[in-house]
XYZ file of C-alpha atoms in Angstrom:
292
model
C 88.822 111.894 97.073
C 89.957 110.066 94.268
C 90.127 106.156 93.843
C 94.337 105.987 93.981
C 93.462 108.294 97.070
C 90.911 105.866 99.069
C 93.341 102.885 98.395
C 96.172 104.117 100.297
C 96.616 100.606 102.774
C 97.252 100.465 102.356
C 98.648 99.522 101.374
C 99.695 99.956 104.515
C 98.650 97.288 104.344
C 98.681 98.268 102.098
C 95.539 94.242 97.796
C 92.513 91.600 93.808
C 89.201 91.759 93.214
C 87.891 88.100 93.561
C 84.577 86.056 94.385
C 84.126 83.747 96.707
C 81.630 81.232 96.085
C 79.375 79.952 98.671
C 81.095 76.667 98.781
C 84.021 77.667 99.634
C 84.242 77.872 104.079
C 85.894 80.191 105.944
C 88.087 78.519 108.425
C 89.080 79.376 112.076
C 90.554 82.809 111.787
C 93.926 83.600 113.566
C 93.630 84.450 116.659
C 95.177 87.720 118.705
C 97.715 84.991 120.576
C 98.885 83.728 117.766
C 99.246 87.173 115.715
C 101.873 87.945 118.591
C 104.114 85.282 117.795
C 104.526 87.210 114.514
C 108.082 88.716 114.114
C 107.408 92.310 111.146
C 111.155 93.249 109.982
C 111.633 96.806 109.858
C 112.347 98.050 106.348
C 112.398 99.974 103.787
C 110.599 99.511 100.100
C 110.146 101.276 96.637
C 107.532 100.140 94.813
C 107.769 101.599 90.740
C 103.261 101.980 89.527
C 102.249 101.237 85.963
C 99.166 101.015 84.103
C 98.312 97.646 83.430
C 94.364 97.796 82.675
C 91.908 100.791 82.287
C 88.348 99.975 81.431
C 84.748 101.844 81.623
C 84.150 105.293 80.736
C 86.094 106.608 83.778
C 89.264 104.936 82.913
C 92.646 106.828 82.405
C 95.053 106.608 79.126
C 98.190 106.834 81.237
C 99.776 106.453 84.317
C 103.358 106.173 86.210
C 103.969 106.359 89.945
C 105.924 105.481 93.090
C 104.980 103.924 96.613
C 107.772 104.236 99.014
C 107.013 102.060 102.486
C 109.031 103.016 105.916
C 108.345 100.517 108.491
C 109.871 100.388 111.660
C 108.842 99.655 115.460
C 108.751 95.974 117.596
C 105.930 94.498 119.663
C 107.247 97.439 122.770
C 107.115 100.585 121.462
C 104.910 99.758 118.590
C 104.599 100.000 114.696
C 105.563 103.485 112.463
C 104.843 103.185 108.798
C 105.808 106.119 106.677
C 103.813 105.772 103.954
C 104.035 108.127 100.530
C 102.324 107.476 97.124
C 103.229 110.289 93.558
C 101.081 109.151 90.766
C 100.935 110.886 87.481
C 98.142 110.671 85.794
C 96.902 111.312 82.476
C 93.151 111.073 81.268
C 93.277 112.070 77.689
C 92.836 115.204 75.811
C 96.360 116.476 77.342
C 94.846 116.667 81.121
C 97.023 115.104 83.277
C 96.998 115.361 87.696
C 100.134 115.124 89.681
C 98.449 112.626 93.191
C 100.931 112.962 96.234
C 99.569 111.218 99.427
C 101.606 111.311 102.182
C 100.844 109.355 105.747
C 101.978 108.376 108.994
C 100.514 105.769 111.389
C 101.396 104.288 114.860
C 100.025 101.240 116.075
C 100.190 100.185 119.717
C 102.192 96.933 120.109
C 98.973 95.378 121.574
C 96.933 96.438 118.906
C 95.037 98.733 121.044
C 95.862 102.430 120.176
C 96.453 103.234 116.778
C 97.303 107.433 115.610
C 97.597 108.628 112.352
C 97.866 111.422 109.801
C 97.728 112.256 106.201
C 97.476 114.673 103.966
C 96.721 114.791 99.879
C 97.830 116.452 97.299
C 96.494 117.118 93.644
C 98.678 119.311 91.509
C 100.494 120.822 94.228
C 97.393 121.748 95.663
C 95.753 120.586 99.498
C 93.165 118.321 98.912
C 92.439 116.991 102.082
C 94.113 116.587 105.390
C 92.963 113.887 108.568
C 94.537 113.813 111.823
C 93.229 111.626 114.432
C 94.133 108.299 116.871
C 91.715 105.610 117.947
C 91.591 103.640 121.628
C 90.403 99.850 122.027
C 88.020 99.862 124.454
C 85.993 96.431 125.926
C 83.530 96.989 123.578
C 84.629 99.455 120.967
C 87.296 101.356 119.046
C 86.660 104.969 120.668
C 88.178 107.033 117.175
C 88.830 110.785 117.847
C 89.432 113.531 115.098
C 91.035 116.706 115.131
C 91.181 117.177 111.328
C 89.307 117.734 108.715
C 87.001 118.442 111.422
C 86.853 118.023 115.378
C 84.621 114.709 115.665
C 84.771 111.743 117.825
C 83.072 108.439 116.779
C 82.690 104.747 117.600
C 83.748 101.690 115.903
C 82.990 97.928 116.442
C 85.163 96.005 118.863
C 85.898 93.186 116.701
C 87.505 95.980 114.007
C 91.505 95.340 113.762
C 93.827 98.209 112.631
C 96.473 97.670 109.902
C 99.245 96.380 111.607
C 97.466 93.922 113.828
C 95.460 92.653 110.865
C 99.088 92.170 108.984
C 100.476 89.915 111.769
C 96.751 87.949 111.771
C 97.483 87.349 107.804
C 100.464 85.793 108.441
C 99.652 84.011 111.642
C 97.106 82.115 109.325
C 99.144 81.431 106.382
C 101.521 79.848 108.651
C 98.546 77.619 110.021
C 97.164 76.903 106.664
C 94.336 78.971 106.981
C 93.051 80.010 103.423
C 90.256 82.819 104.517
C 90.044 85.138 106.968
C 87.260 88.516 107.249
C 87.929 91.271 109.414
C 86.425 94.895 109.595
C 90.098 96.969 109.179
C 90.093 100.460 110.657
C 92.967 102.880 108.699
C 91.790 106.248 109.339
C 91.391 106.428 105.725
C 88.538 108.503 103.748
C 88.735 111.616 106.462
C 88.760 109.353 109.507
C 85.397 107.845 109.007
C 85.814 105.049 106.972
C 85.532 101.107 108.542
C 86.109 98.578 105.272
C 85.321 94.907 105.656
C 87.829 93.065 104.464
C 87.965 89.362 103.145
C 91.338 87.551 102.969
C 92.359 84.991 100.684
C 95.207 83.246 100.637
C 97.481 81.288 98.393
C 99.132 78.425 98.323
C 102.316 78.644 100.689
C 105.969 79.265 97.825
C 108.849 77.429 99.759
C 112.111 78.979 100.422
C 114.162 78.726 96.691
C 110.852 78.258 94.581
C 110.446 80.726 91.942
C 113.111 83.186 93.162
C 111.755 86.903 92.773
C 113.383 88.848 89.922
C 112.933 92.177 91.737
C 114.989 93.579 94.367
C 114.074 91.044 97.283
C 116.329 89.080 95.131
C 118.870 91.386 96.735
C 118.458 90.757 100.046
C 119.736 87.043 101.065
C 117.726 86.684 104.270
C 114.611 86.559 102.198
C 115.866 83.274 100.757
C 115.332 81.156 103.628
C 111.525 82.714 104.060
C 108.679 80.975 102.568
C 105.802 83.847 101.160
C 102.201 83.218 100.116
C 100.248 84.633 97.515
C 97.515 87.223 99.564
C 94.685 89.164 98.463
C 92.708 91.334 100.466
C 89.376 92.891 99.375
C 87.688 95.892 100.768
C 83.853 96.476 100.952
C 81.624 99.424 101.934
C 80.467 98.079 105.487
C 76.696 96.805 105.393
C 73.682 95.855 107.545
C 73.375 92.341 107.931
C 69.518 93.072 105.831
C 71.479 94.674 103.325
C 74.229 92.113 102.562
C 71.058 89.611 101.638
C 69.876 91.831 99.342
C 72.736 91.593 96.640
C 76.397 90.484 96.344
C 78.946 92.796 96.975
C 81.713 94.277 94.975
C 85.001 95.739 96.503
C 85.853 99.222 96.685
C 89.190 98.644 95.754
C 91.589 95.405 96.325
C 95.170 94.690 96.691
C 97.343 91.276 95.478
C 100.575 90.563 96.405
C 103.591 87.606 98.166
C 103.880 88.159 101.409
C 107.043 86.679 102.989
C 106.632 85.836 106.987
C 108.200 88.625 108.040
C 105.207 91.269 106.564
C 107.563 92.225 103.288
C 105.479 92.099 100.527
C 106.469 92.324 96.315
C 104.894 91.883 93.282
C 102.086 94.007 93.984
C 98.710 94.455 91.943
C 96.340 97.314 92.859
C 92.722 97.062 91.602
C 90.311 99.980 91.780
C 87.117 100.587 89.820
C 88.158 101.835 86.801
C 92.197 100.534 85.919
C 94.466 98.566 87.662
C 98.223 99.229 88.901
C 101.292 96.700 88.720
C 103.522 97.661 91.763
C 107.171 96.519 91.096
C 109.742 96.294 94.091
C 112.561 98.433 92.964
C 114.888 98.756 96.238
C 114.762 96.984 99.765
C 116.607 97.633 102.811
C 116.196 96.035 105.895
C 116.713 97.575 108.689
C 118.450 96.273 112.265
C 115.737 95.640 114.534
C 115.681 97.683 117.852
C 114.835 94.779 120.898
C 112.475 95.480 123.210
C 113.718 96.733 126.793
């Protein structure tokens, strides 16, 4: 699987590489109670990729791309993100690949069932497929797979999936909370992946302070919304013997403002080898269905 591949909460969460230094504490992190106070605004956003850095002997001359983000659902009937993601790439000596990841998750409005499905595509060509859902147990995340291959696994209890760990970001920003470190389950990386995740958040931007030059400058309900600076870092998960052994680096990592209602803009994707500048290039909001 390629890098843009393994980063796809994405962006659902969809997120900056950063280091925290020992000094700096981790504070109370939101809790489940107040994560359901959290209102997410259905919607629908284009996000326009370019290259900003490549670096190392991996990196790519060239690249262009698209992220287009369907959200939709309430705290009832749960969460829907249609996710898709066309990057072109281009890695010198004319070779170029054509990366089309398409995905589809539902999250339980409780945060306790989450399904999901993707499939990628290089060139036109399968190159890989996951189907599979997940159940919160008392003392696990009970994952079952149907695709690539028929497998059933479990996860740690304290793991969040994307949604819930969306509405816990912004619980905290509202509370002033400036770190927060959950294990995030996505389905990602054929089903089997758990990332822990560390959370860092900015300084809270006011309603009318540096008005966005995108398209949420379009939309006048995002005017009376304060957003926060966010970036979330993913790590390979770790024994406790093994995290004392060296620092760790993230996988991949994700910047971006997140307004209170879960719409985020000027994103900044970071993965091992070059870094993407997301740019919000159309926003609709959509009427939100009430719960019966």
């Amino acid at each position: 699987m390629t890098q843009l591949a393994a980063g796809k909460w994405l962006l659902s969460t969809f997120f900056a590489c950063i280091v925290v230094g020992a000094a700096m504490a981790a504070t109370r992190p939101a809790s489940r109670q107040a994560s359901d106070d959290v209102f997410l605004a259905p919607h629908r956003a284009v996000y326009d990729l370019t290259l900003i850095r490549s670096r190392g002997t991996r990196g790519i001359d060239g690249m262009t791309g698209r992220i287009v983000y369907d959200f939709s659902g309430n705290a009832c009937a749960g969460y829907t993100l249609d996710f898709r993601q066309v990057s072109d790439m281009e890695s010198g000596e004319g070779k170029s690949a054509i990366s089309d990841l398409r995905s589809r998750t539902w999250e339980g409005g409780k945060a306790d069932k989450f399904r999901f499905n993707s499939e990628n595509r290089i060139n036109d060509q399968r190159a890989s497929v996951v189907d599979g859902r997940a159940v919160r147990t008392d003392n696990a995340l009970r994952v079952s797979l149907s695709k690539p291959s028929p497998k059933s696994i479990d996860m740690p209890a304290r793991a969040v999936f994307p949604t819930e760990h969306m509405r816990r970001v912004i619980a905290a920003a509202r509370a002033g909370t400036q770190i927060l470190e959950f294990p995030v389950y996505d389905g990602s990386d054929n089903g089997l992946k758990l990332y822990d995740t560390l959370t860092v958040i900015g300084k809270e931007i006011p309603p009318g302070a540096k008005p966005p030059h995108d398209a949420a400058a379009t939309v006048p309900a995002l005017a009376g919304l304060a957003r926060w600076p966010v970036t979330i870092s993913y790590f390979e998960r770790e024994s406790e013997a093994e995290q004392q052994t060296h620092e760790q680096t993230p996988v991949y990592a994700i910047s971006f403002e997140l307004y209170g209602n879960g719409i985020s803009r000027a994103l900044k994707l970071y993965y091992k080898d070059f870094t993407l500048s997301g740019t919000m290039t159309a926003l609709t909001l959509n009427k939100p269905q009430p719960c019966e």
